[in-house]
Amino acid sequence: MIEPIKKIVFPVAGLGTRFLPATKAIPKEMLPVLDKPLIQYAVEEALEAGIDQIMLVTGRNKQVMEDHFDHAFELEKILDEKGKSEALAISKSMLLPEGSIQYVRQMQPKGLGHAIWCARHFVNGSPFAVALPDDLILGKPGTLKQMVEAYEKVGGNMVATMDVAREKTSSYGVITPGKRSGKLIEIKGLVEKPAPETAPSTEAVVGRYILQSEVMEHLSAKQIGAGGEIQLTDAMAKLIGSQPFHALNFDGERFDCGSKVGWLMANISMAAQDPSTKSRIKELTQNW
Ligand code: G1P
């Protein structure tokens, strides 16, 4: 039996060093693309996929994300008094049923694998999703929904992947591909940030995962991997062979919003589609 995916872990403790000074006091996950912070896109993508038990693995200076998903009584009262019903509805749009968002602190920056391990009591034996909010993926349906639909057929573990230029493999987890069936690729191996010369393929993992809870056992070994950190990729690699493991070559456009250029591209791309901004963006970009 394939157990449905109801839980998701968002690792949001990262320091955002590629975006300083903007991220000195503001979490990188609160950077807006057009008018919404990155974390909100990620949470909406999860809800669209039917996932409604949410865990944010936070760190120092990240408390503002809790406020984002809570009532803002003063703001709501003023908007109500002024009759600004549209703004009020937007402000309340991220209020999820009480108790559906939890927070845990990753007390030391020991890597993505360590962040996920910090959510082990929340996961508590269930299969779960992971999404990295600075990987913004625009697509309809969202990538998590595409993955959940594929998972309902094949079960096991799944990562979202895309083909990247060979010189870029050292920025990603990279798969050793097996049999392909449509957009699904069987995974034979996984390696974190391989050099272009040694990368087993150019099929790179982007920040969306569906994992079986056994990954926590491997993470608890706290093995140090690439970059001196505890890597999720290394723990996932240990599941290959004992559980199904697939890559989904998702439909959608991915922006690395942890980098200036990726975040700018995401903004331009969204603004070029948004009714309130698109004509101005067209005018502006015509002369470039
Ligand atoms: C993380 C993962 C990596 C993955 C990437 C996608 O790396 O460790 O396997 O390919 O996210 O964005 P990071 O970008 O945090 O260094």
Tab-separated table of C-alpha atoms and ligand atoms in Angstrom:
chain	number	residue	atom	x	y	z
A	1	MET	CA	0.000	0.000	0.000
A	2	ILE	CA	1.251	3.470	-0.871
A	3	GLU	CA	0.808	5.800	2.094
A	4	PRO	CA	-0.366	9.305	1.067
A	5	ILE	CA	1.880	12.350	1.534
A	6	LYS	CA	0.381	14.689	4.123
A	7	LYS	CA	3.526	16.118	5.721
A	8	ILE	CA	6.150	18.503	4.408
A	9	VAL	CA	9.388	19.839	5.849
A	10	PHE	CA	10.733	23.219	4.771
A	11	PRO	CA	14.369	23.722	5.766
A	12	VAL	CA	14.574	27.492	6.270
A	13	ALA	CA	17.499	27.945	8.627
A	14	GLY	CA	20.032	28.929	5.930
A	15	LEU	CA	21.952	32.163	6.382
A	16	GLY	CA	21.320	33.545	2.887
A	17	THR	CA	24.940	34.655	2.511
A	18	ARG	CA	24.630	34.991	-1.286
A	19	PHE	CA	22.072	37.731	-0.724
A	20	LEU	CA	23.760	39.939	1.877
A	21	PRO	CA	23.149	42.655	2.916
A	22	ALA	CA	19.445	42.131	2.066
A	23	THR	CA	19.343	39.018	4.249
A	24	LYS	CA	21.191	40.426	7.240
A	25	ALA	CA	17.990	40.963	9.236
A	26	ILE	CA	15.402	39.423	6.894
A	27	PRO	CA	15.270	35.676	6.177
A	28	LYS	CA	15.998	34.906	2.519
A	29	GLU	CA	12.708	32.991	2.451
A	30	MET	CA	10.905	36.306	3.062
A	31	LEU	CA	12.342	37.953	-0.051
A	32	PRO	CA	9.380	38.785	-2.271
A	33	VAL	CA	8.931	37.730	-5.854
A	34	LEU	CA	6.503	40.328	-7.142
A	35	ASP	CA	4.280	40.618	-4.062
A	36	LYS	CA	4.677	37.328	-2.204
A	37	PRO	CA	7.551	36.009	-0.108
A	38	LEU	CA	9.282	32.857	-1.310
A	39	ILE	CA	8.059	30.818	1.653
A	40	GLN	CA	4.453	31.557	0.717
A	41	TYR	CA	4.924	30.228	-2.832
A	42	ALA	CA	6.343	27.034	-1.350
A	43	VAL	CA	3.524	26.594	1.177
A	44	GLU	CA	0.885	27.235	-1.507
A	45	GLU	CA	2.559	24.626	-3.730
A	46	ALA	CA	2.307	22.085	-0.889
A	47	LEU	CA	-1.356	22.866	-0.189
A	48	GLU	CA	-2.129	22.471	-3.910
A	49	ALA	CA	-0.622	18.978	-3.679
A	50	GLY	CA	-2.932	18.073	-0.770
A	51	ILE	CA	-0.141	18.346	1.822
A	52	ASP	CA	-1.372	20.174	4.913
A	53	GLN	CA	0.902	19.295	7.840
A	54	ILE	CA	3.769	21.724	7.694
A	55	MET	CA	7.090	21.916	9.522
A	56	LEU	CA	9.499	24.813	9.174
A	57	VAL	CA	13.019	24.050	10.344
A	58	THR	CA	14.138	27.524	11.341
A	59	GLY	CA	17.158	29.176	12.894
A	60	ARG	CA	18.243	32.460	14.411
A	61	ASN	CA	16.483	35.581	12.990
A	62	LYS	CA	13.727	33.560	11.306
A	63	GLN	CA	10.853	34.346	13.700
A	64	VAL	CA	9.235	36.720	11.226
A	65	MET	CA	8.070	33.692	9.228
A	66	GLU	CA	5.896	32.671	12.189
A	67	ASP	CA	4.290	36.109	12.078
A	68	HIS	CA	3.667	35.731	8.355
A	69	PHE	CA	1.487	32.672	8.964
A	70	ASP	CA	-0.367	34.183	11.926
A	71	HIS	CA	-3.009	36.861	12.500
A	72	ALA	CA	-1.766	40.444	12.287
A	73	PHE	CA	-4.457	41.828	14.604
A	74	GLU	CA	-3.503	45.502	14.381
A	75	LEU	CA	-3.231	45.455	10.582
A	76	GLU	CA	-6.451	43.462	10.206
A	77	LYS	CA	-8.346	45.848	12.523
A	78	ILE	CA	-7.183	48.944	10.639
A	79	LEU	CA	-7.937	47.441	7.220
A	80	ASP	CA	-11.368	46.402	8.467
A	81	GLU	CA	-12.138	49.880	9.856
A	82	LYS	CA	-11.067	51.511	6.602
A	83	GLY	CA	-13.206	49.106	4.577
A	84	LYS	CA	-10.171	47.764	2.672
A	85	SER	CA	-11.690	44.346	2.201
A	86	GLU	CA	-9.418	43.219	-0.638
A	87	ALA	CA	-6.234	43.980	1.310
A	88	LEU	CA	-7.760	42.343	4.385
A	89	ALA	CA	-8.501	39.166	2.465
A	90	ILE	CA	-4.922	39.072	1.114
A	91	SER	CA	-3.516	39.588	4.586
A	92	LYS	CA	-5.622	36.702	5.906
A	93	SER	CA	-4.982	34.400	2.962
A	94	MET	CA	-2.093	32.643	4.688
A	95	LEU	CA	-4.002	31.699	7.819
A	96	LEU	CA	-4.016	27.927	7.818
A	97	PRO	CA	-6.100	25.802	10.172
A	98	GLU	CA	-4.727	26.149	13.694
A	99	GLY	CA	-2.014	23.654	14.516
A	100	SER	CA	-1.123	22.855	10.927
A	101	ILE	CA	2.211	24.704	10.987
A	102	GLN	CA	4.936	23.735	13.416
A	103	TYR	CA	8.414	25.117	13.927
A	104	VAL	CA	11.624	23.561	15.177
A	105	ARG	CA	15.030	25.202	15.520
A	106	GLN	CA	18.081	23.803	13.811
A	107	MET	CA	20.472	24.970	16.480
A	108	GLN	CA	23.658	24.666	14.420
A	109	PRO	CA	24.196	25.108	10.669
A	110	LYS	CA	25.343	21.555	9.943
A	111	GLY	CA	23.799	21.135	6.499
A	112	LEU	CA	20.574	20.215	4.724
A	113	GLY	CA	20.628	16.622	5.967
A	114	HIS	CA	20.924	17.811	9.552
A	115	ALA	CA	18.025	20.259	9.055
A	116	ILE	CA	15.771	17.448	7.827
A	117	TRP	CA	16.866	15.224	10.718
A	118	CYS	CA	15.743	17.988	13.125
A	119	ALA	CA	12.187	17.271	11.879
A	120	ARG	CA	12.336	13.544	12.756
A	121	HIS	CA	9.726	13.704	15.545
A	122	PHE	CA	7.307	15.541	13.230
A	123	VAL	CA	7.871	12.957	10.487
A	124	ASN	CA	7.351	10.155	13.028
A	125	GLY	CA	7.346	7.223	10.616
A	126	SER	CA	5.291	8.778	7.792
A	127	PRO	CA	6.475	9.375	4.247
A	128	PHE	CA	6.962	13.123	3.764
A	129	ALA	CA	7.848	15.819	1.273
A	130	VAL	CA	10.676	18.340	1.458
A	131	ALA	CA	10.789	21.635	-0.434
A	132	LEU	CA	13.563	24.230	-0.519
A	133	PRO	CA	11.737	27.583	-0.787
A	134	ASP	CA	14.593	29.365	-2.575
A	135	ASP	CA	14.075	26.976	-5.482
A	136	LEU	CA	10.992	28.703	-6.893
A	137	ILE	CA	9.358	26.597	-9.582
A	138	LEU	CA	6.609	28.116	-11.685
A	139	GLY	CA	4.424	25.546	-13.354
A	140	LYS	CA	0.854	24.344	-13.571
A	141	PRO	CA	0.235	22.137	-11.760
A	142	GLY	CA	2.971	22.846	-9.240
A	143	THR	CA	5.932	20.476	-9.002
A	144	LEU	CA	4.839	18.937	-5.686
A	145	LYS	CA	1.458	18.044	-7.168
A	146	GLN	CA	3.168	16.498	-10.193
A	147	MET	CA	5.368	14.485	-7.818
A	148	VAL	CA	2.531	13.370	-5.541
A	149	GLU	CA	0.592	12.148	-8.576
A	150	ALA	CA	3.581	10.173	-9.835
A	151	TYR	CA	4.309	8.859	-6.310
A	152	GLU	CA	0.766	7.543	-6.002
A	153	LYS	CA	1.661	5.173	-8.867
A	154	VAL	CA	5.225	4.133	-7.984
A	155	GLY	CA	5.615	4.807	-4.229
A	156	GLY	CA	9.010	4.962	-2.569
A	157	ASN	CA	11.250	8.007	-2.846
A	158	MET	CA	11.313	10.699	-5.478
A	159	VAL	CA	13.314	13.804	-6.358
A	160	ALA	CA	12.527	16.488	-8.914
A	161	THR	CA	15.279	16.791	-11.501
A	162	MET	CA	16.203	18.890	-14.494
A	163	ASP	CA	18.920	18.659	-17.091
A	164	VAL	CA	21.718	21.184	-16.437
A	165	ALA	CA	24.848	22.202	-18.326
A	166	ARG	CA	27.731	19.840	-17.433
A	167	GLU	CA	29.825	22.700	-16.016
A	168	LYS	CA	27.055	23.274	-13.432
A	169	THR	CA	26.960	19.793	-11.856
A	170	SER	CA	29.060	20.921	-8.886
A	171	SER	CA	26.135	23.060	-7.671
A	172	TYR	CA	23.677	20.158	-7.394
A	173	GLY	CA	22.939	16.632	-6.328
A	174	VAL	CA	23.244	14.531	-9.501
A	175	ILE	CA	21.652	11.163	-10.303
A	176	THR	CA	22.914	8.046	-12.031
A	177	PRO	CA	19.925	7.384	-14.257
A	178	GLY	CA	18.428	3.970	-14.942
A	179	LYS	CA	15.334	3.092	-16.968
A	180	ARG	CA	13.173	5.960	-18.182
A	181	SER	CA	9.414	5.825	-18.442
A	182	GLY	CA	7.952	9.128	-19.639
A	183	LYS	CA	9.035	11.780	-17.169
A	184	LEU	CA	10.073	9.249	-14.519
A	185	ILE	CA	13.661	8.057	-14.329
A	186	GLU	CA	14.764	5.198	-12.128
A	187	ILE	CA	17.631	6.286	-9.861
A	188	LYS	CA	20.666	4.000	-9.618
A	189	GLY	CA	22.933	6.406	-7.755
A	190	LEU	CA	23.060	9.884	-6.228
A	191	VAL	CA	26.059	12.087	-5.563
A	192	GLU	CA	26.258	15.562	-4.043
A	193	LYS	CA	27.943	18.306	-6.054
A	194	PRO	CA	30.191	16.202	-8.315
A	195	ALA	CA	32.831	17.877	-10.487
A	196	PRO	CA	31.800	18.069	-14.174
A	197	GLU	CA	34.439	15.448	-15.115
A	198	THR	CA	33.120	12.861	-12.671
A	199	ALA	CA	29.364	13.629	-12.655
A	200	PRO	CA	27.386	10.467	-13.514
A	201	SER	CA	24.920	12.503	-15.651
A	202	THR	CA	23.646	16.041	-16.063
A	203	GLU	CA	20.266	15.242	-14.466
A	204	ALA	CA	20.357	17.477	-11.372
A	205	VAL	CA	18.186	17.468	-8.259
A	206	VAL	CA	16.208	20.628	-7.568
A	207	GLY	CA	14.675	21.324	-4.189
A	208	ARG	CA	11.640	19.024	-4.152
A	209	TYR	CA	11.664	15.575	-2.553
A	210	ILE	CA	9.293	12.810	-1.458
A	211	LEU	CA	10.981	10.578	1.086
A	212	GLN	CA	10.256	7.506	3.151
A	213	SER	CA	10.871	7.936	6.860
A	214	GLU	CA	13.789	5.448	6.788
A	215	VAL	CA	15.942	8.297	5.495
A	216	MET	CA	15.951	9.579	9.105
A	217	GLU	CA	17.832	6.480	10.248
A	218	HIS	CA	20.598	7.218	7.747
A	219	LEU	CA	20.609	10.913	8.690
A	220	SER	CA	21.017	10.018	12.353
A	221	ALA	CA	24.462	8.592	11.507
A	222	LYS	CA	25.447	12.268	10.906
A	223	GLN	CA	27.977	11.360	8.246
A	224	ILE	CA	29.876	14.416	7.005
A	225	GLY	CA	29.759	14.844	3.236
A	226	ALA	CA	30.437	17.457	0.542
A	227	GLY	CA	31.357	20.898	1.876
A	228	GLY	CA	31.907	19.454	5.385
A	229	GLU	CA	28.135	19.261	5.927
A	230	ILE	CA	25.628	16.487	6.665
A	231	GLN	CA	24.107	15.981	3.240
A	232	LEU	CA	20.558	14.820	2.505
A	233	THR	CA	21.862	13.388	-0.775
A	234	ASP	CA	24.184	10.948	1.054
A	235	ALA	CA	21.353	9.638	3.248
A	236	MET	CA	19.038	9.314	0.230
A	237	ALA	CA	21.712	7.396	-1.673
A	238	LYS	CA	21.630	4.737	1.053
A	239	LEU	CA	17.956	4.016	0.302
A	240	ILE	CA	18.667	3.064	-3.304
A	241	GLY	CA	18.229	-0.661	-3.797
A	242	SER	CA	16.055	-1.207	-0.727
A	243	GLN	CA	13.158	1.064	-1.778
A	244	PRO	CA	11.924	2.385	-5.130
A	245	PHE	CA	13.684	5.650	-6.019
A	246	HIS	CA	12.715	7.803	-8.982
A	247	ALA	CA	13.495	11.184	-10.440
A	248	LEU	CA	10.663	13.190	-11.945
A	249	ASN	CA	11.762	15.419	-14.775
A	250	PHE	CA	9.109	17.974	-13.814
A	251	ASP	CA	7.285	20.452	-16.056
A	252	GLY	CA	7.953	24.024	-14.980
A	253	GLU	CA	10.508	26.786	-14.862
A	254	ARG	CA	12.878	26.782	-11.903
A	255	PHE	CA	14.548	29.889	-10.501
A	256	ASP	CA	17.382	29.748	-7.980
A	257	CYS	CA	16.122	32.591	-5.809
A	258	GLY	CA	19.039	32.197	-3.415
A	259	SER	CA	21.108	33.960	-6.083
A	260	LYS	CA	20.680	37.534	-7.252
A	261	VAL	CA	20.306	36.641	-10.904
A	262	GLY	CA	17.787	33.842	-10.227
A	263	TRP	CA	15.686	36.057	-7.999
A	264	LEU	CA	15.742	38.893	-10.540
A	265	MET	CA	14.758	36.530	-13.360
A	266	ALA	CA	11.880	35.186	-11.263
A	267	ASN	CA	10.656	38.737	-10.621
A	268	ILE	CA	10.898	39.747	-14.266
A	269	SER	CA	9.203	36.565	-15.401
A	270	MET	CA	6.315	36.974	-12.928
A	271	ALA	CA	5.989	40.692	-13.639
A	272	ALA	CA	5.813	39.983	-17.377
A	273	GLN	CA	2.713	37.851	-16.714
A	274	ASP	CA	0.976	39.843	-13.995
A	275	PRO	CA	-1.865	42.057	-15.282
A	276	SER	CA	-0.838	44.938	-12.997
A	277	THR	CA	2.781	45.075	-14.217
A	278	LYS	CA	3.096	43.382	-17.596
A	279	SER	CA	2.629	46.389	-19.894
A	280	ARG	CA	5.288	48.386	-18.021
A	281	ILE	CA	7.704	45.432	-18.116
A	282	LYS	CA	7.174	45.045	-21.873
A	283	GLU	CA	7.902	48.741	-22.408
A	284	LEU	CA	11.020	48.538	-20.289
A	285	THR	CA	12.446	45.339	-21.777
A	286	GLN	CA	11.816	46.420	-25.395
A	287	ASN	CA	14.757	48.806	-25.161
A	288	TRP	CA	17.187	46.286	-23.635
B	1	G1P	C1	20.830	21.599	-2.166
B	1	G1P	C2	21.057	20.087	-2.262
B	1	G1P	C3	21.404	19.696	-3.688
B	1	G1P	C4	20.343	20.196	-4.650
B	1	G1P	C5	20.144	21.716	-4.478
B	1	G1P	C6	18.973	22.217	-5.322
B	1	G1P	O1	22.071	22.241	-2.369
B	1	G1P	O2	22.073	19.702	-1.365
B	1	G1P	O3	21.518	18.295	-3.791
B	1	G1P	O4	20.700	19.893	-5.976
B	1	G1P	O5	19.874	22.043	-3.113
B	1	G1P	O6	18.835	23.589	-5.209
B	1	G1P	P1	22.326	23.793	-1.980
B	1	G1P	O7	21.790	24.602	-3.118
B	1	G1P	O8	21.603	24.040	-0.699
B	1	G1P	O9	23.806	23.921	-1.856
